Tab-separated table of N, CA and C in Angstrom:
chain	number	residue	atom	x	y	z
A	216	UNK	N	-71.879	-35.658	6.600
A	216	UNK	CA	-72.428	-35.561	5.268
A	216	UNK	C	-71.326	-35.269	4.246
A	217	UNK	N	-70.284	-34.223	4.723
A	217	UNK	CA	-69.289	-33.779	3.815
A	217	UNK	C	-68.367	-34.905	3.772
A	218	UNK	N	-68.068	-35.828	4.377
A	218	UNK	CA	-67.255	-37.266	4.610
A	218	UNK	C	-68.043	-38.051	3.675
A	219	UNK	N	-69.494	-38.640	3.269
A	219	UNK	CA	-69.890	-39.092	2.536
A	219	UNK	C	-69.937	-38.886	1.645
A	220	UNK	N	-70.100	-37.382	1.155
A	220	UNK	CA	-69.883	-36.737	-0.309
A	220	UNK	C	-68.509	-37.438	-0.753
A	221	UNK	N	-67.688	-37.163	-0.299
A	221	UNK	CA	-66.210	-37.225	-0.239
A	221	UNK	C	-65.920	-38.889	-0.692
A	222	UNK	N	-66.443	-39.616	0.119
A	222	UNK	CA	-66.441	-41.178	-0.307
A	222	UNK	C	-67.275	-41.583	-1.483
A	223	UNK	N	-68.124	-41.010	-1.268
A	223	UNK	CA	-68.667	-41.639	-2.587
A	223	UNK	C	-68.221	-40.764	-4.068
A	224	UNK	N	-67.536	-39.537	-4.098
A	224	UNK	CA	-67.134	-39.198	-5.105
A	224	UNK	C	-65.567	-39.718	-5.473
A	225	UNK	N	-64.887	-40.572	-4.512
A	225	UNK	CA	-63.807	-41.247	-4.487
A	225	UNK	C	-63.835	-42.525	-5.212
A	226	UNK	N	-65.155	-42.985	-4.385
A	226	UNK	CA	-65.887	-44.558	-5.212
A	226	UNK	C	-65.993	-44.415	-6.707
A	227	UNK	N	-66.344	-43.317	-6.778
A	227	UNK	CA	-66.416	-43.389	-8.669
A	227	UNK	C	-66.149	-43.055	-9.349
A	228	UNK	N	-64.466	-42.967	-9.123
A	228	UNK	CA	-63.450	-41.819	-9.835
A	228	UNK	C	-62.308	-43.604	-9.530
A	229	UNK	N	-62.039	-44.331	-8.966
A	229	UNK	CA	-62.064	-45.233	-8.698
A	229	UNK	C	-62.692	-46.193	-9.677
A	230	UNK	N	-64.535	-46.535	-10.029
A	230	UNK	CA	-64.657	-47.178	-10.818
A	230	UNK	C	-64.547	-46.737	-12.657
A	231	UNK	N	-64.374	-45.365	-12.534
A	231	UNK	CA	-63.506	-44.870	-13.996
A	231	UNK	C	-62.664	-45.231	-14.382
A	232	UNK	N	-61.651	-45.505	-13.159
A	232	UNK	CA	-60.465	-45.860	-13.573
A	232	UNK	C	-60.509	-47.270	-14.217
A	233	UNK	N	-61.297	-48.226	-13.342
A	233	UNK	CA	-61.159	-49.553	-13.990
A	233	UNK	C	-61.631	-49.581	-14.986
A	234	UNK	N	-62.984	-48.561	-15.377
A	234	UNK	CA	-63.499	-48.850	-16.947
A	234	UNK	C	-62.324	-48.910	-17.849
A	235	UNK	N	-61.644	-47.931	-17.787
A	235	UNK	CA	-60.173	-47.290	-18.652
A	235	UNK	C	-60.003	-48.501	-18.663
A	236	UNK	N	-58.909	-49.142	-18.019
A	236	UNK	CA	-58.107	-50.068	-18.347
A	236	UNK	C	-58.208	-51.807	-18.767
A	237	UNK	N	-59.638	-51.612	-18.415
A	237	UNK	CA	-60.456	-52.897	-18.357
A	237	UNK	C	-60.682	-52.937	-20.029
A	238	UNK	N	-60.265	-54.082	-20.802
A	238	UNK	CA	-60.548	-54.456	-22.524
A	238	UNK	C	-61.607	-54.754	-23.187
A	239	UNK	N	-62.347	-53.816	-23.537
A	239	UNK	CA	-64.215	-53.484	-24.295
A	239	UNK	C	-64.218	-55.081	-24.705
A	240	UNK	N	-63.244	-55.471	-25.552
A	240	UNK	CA	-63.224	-56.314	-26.076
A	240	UNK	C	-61.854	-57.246	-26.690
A	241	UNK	N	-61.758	-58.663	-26.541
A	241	UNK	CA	-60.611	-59.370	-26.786
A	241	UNK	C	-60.176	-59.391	-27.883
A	242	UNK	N	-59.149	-59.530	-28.427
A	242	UNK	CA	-58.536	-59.447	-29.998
A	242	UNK	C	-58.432	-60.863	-30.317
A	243	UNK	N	-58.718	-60.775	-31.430
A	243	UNK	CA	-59.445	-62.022	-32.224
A	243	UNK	C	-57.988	-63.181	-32.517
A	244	UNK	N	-57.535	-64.405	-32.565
A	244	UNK	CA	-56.806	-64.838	-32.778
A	244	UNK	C	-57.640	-65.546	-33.659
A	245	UNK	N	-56.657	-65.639	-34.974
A	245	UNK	CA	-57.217	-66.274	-36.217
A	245	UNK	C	-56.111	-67.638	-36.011
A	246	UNK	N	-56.543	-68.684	-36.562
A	246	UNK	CA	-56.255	-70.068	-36.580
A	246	UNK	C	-56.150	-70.568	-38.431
A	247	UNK	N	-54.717	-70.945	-38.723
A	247	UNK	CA	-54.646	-71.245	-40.185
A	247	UNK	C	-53.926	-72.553	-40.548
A	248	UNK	N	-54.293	-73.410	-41.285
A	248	UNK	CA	-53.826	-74.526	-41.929
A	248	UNK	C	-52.889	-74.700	-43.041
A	249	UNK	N	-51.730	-74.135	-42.858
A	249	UNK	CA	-50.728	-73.760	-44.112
A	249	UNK	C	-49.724	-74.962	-44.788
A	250	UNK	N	-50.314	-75.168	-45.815
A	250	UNK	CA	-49.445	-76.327	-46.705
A	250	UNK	C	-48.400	-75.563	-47.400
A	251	UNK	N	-47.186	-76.093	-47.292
A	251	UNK	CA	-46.176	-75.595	-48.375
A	251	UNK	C	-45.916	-76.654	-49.301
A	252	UNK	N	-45.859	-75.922	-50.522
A	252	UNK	CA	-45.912	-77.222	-51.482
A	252	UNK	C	-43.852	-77.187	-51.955
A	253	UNK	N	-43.412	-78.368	-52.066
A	253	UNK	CA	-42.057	-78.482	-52.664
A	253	UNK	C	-41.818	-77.570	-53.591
A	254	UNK	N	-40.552	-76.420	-53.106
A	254	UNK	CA	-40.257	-75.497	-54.358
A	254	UNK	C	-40.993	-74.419	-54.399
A	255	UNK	N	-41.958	-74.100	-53.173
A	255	UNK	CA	-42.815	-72.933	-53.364
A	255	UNK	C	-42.444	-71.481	-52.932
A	256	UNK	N	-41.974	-70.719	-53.654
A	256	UNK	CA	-41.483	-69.412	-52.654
A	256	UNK	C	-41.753	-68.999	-51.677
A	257	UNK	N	-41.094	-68.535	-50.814
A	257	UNK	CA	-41.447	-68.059	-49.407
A	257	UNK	C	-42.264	-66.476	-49.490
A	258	UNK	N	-42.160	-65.811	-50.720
A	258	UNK	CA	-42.923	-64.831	-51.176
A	258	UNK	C	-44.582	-65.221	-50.917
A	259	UNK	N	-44.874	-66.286	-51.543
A	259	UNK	CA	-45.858	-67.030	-51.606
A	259	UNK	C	-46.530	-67.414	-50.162
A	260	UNK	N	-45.684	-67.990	-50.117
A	260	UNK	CA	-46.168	-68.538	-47.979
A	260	UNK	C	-46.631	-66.999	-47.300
A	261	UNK	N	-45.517	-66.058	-47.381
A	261	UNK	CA	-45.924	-65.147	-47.006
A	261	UNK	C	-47.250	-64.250	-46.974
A	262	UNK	N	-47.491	-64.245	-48.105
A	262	UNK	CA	-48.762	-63.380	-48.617
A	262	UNK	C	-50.003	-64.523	-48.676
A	263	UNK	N	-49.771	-65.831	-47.898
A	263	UNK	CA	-50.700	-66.419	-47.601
A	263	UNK	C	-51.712	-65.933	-46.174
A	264	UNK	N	-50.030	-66.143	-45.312
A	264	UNK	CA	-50.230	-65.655	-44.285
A	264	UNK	C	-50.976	-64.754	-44.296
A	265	UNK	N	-50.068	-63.136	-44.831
A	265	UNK	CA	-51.017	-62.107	-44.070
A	265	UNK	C	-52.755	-62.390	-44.784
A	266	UNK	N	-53.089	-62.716	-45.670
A	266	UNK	CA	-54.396	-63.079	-46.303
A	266	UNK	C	-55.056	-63.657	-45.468
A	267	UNK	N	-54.657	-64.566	-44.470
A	267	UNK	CA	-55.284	-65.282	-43.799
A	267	UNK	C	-55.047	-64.341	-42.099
A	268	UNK	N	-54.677	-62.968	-41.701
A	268	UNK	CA	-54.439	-62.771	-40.772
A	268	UNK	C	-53.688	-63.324	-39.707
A	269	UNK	N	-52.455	-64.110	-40.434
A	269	UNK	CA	-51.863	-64.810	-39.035
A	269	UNK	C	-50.189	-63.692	-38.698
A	270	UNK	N	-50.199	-62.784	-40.138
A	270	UNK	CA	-49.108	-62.112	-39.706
A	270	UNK	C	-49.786	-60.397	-40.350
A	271	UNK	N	-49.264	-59.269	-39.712
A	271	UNK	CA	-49.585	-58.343	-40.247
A	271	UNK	C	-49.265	-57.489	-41.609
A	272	UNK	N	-47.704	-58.355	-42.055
A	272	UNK	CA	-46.736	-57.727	-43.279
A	272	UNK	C	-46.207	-58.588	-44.017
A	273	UNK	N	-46.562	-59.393	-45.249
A	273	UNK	CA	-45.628	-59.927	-45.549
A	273	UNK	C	-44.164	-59.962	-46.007
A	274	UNK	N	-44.035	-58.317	-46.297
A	274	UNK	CA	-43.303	-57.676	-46.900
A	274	UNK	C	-41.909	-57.826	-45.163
A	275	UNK	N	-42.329	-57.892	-43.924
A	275	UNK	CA	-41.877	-57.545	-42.835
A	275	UNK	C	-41.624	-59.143	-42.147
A	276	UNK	N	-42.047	-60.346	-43.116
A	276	UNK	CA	-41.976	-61.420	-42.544
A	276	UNK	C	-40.924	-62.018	-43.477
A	277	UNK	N	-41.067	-61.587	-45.117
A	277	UNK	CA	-40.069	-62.121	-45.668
A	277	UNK	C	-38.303	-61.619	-45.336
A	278	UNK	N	-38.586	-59.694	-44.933
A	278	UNK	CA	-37.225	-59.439	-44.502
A	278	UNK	C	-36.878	-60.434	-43.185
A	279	UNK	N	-37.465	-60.922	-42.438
A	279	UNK	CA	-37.306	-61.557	-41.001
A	279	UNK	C	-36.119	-63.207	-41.282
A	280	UNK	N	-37.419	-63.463	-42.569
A	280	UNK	CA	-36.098	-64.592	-43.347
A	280	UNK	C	-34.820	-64.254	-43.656
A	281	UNK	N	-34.795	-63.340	-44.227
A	281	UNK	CA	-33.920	-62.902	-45.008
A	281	UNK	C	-32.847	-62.703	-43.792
A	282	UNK	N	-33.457	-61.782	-43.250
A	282	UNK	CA	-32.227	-61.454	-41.788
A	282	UNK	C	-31.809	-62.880	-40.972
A	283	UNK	N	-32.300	-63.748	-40.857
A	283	UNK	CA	-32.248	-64.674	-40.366
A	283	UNK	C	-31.484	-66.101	-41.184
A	284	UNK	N	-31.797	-66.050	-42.600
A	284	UNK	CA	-31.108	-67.124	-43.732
A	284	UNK	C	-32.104	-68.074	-43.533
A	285	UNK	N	-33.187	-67.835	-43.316
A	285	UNK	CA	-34.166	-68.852	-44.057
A	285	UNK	C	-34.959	-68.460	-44.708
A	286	UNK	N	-34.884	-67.921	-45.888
A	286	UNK	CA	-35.767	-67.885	-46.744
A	286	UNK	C	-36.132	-69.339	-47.744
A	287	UNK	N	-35.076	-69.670	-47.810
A	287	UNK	CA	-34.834	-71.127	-48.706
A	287	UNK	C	-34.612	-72.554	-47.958
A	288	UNK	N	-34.762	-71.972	-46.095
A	288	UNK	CA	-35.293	-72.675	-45.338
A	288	UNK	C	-36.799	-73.725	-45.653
A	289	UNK	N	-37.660	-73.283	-45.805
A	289	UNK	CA	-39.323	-73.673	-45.514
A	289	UNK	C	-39.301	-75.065	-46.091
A	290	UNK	N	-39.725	-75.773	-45.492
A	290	UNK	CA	-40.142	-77.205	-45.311
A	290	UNK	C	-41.716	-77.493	-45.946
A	291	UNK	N	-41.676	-78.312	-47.041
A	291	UNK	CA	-42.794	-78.948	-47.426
A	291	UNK	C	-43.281	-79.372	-46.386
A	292	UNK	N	-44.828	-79.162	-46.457
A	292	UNK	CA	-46.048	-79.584	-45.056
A	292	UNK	C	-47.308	-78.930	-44.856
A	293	UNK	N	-47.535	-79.603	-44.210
A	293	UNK	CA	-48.666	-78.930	-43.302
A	293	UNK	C	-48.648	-78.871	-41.953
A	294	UNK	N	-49.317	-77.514	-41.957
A	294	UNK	CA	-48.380	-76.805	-40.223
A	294	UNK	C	-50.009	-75.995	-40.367
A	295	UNK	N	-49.918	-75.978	-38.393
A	295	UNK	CA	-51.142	-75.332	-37.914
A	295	UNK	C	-50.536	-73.818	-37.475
A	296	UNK	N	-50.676	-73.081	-37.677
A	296	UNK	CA	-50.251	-71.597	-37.307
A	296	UNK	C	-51.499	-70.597	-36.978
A	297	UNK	N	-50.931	-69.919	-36.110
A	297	UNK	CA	-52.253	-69.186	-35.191
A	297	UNK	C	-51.626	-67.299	-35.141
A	298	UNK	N	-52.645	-66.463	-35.025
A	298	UNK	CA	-52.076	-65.185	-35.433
A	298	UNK	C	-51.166	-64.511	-34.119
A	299	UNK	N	-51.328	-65.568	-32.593
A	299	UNK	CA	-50.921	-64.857	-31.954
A	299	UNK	C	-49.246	-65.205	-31.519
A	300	UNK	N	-48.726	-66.498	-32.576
A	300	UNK	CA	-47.211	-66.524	-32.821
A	300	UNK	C	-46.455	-65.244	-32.827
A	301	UNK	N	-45.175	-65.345	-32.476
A	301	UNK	CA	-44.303	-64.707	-33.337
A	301	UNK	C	-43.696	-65.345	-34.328
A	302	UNK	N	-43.004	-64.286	-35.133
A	302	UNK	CA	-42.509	-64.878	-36.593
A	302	UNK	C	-41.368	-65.561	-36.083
A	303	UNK	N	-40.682	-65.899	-34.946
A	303	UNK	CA	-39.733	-66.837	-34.835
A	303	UNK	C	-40.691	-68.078	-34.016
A	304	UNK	N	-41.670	-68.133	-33.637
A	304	UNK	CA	-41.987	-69.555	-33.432
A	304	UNK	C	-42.729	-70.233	-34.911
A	305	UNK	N	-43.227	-69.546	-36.103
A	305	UNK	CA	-43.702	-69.455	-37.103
A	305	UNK	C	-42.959	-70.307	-38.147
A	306	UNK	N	-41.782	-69.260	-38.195
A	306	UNK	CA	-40.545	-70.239	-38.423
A	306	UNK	C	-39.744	-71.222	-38.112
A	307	UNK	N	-39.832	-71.392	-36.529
A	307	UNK	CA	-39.290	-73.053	-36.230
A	307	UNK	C	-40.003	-73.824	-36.916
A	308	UNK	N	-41.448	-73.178	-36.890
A	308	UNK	CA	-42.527	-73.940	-36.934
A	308	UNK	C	-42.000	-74.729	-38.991
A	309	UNK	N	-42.044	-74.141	-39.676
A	309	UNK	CA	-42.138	-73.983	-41.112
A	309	UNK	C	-40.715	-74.393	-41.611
A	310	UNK	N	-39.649	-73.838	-41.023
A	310	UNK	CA	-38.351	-74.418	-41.815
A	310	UNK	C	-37.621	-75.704	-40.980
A	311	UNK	N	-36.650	-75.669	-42.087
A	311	UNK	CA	-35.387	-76.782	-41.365
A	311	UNK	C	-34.610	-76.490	-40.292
């Protein structure tokens, strides 16, 4: 009896654990259609983005240019961008 107590209070200290780590719920990936028009600041692109949830900062995407030398990169277009990029596939994606 004391062996069964024992197992079954093992069994469900066990399925606690998986509740924990197991994800209530999936994080949402937002999907965006971004035109850059000729001559348009990358200020602009930026604060599209985060508006549309595909980046969290624009303020943290324009330094990324900046550190990088493309700000004056970005390519007139239309580009499909999704929130679960990083800002360097974002940017292959968008500049020269």
């Amino acid at each position: 009896m004391l062996n069964e107590m024992n197992s079954l209070k093992n069994s469900k200290n066990k399925k606690k654990e998986i509740e924990k780590t197991t994800p209530s719920q999936k994080e949402k990936v937002y999907i965006y259609t971004l035109t850059i028009a000729k001559g348009e600041a990358s200020r602009d692109v930026a604060n599209r983005l985060e508006q549309a949830h595909i980046i969290d900062d624009a303020q943290s995407f324009l330094t990324y240019l900046d550190t990088h030398q493309l700000t004056r990169a970005l390519r007139p277009g239309t580009y499909v961008v999704t929130s679960d990029m990083s800002y360097e596939q974002i940017t292959k994606k968008i500049t020269k």
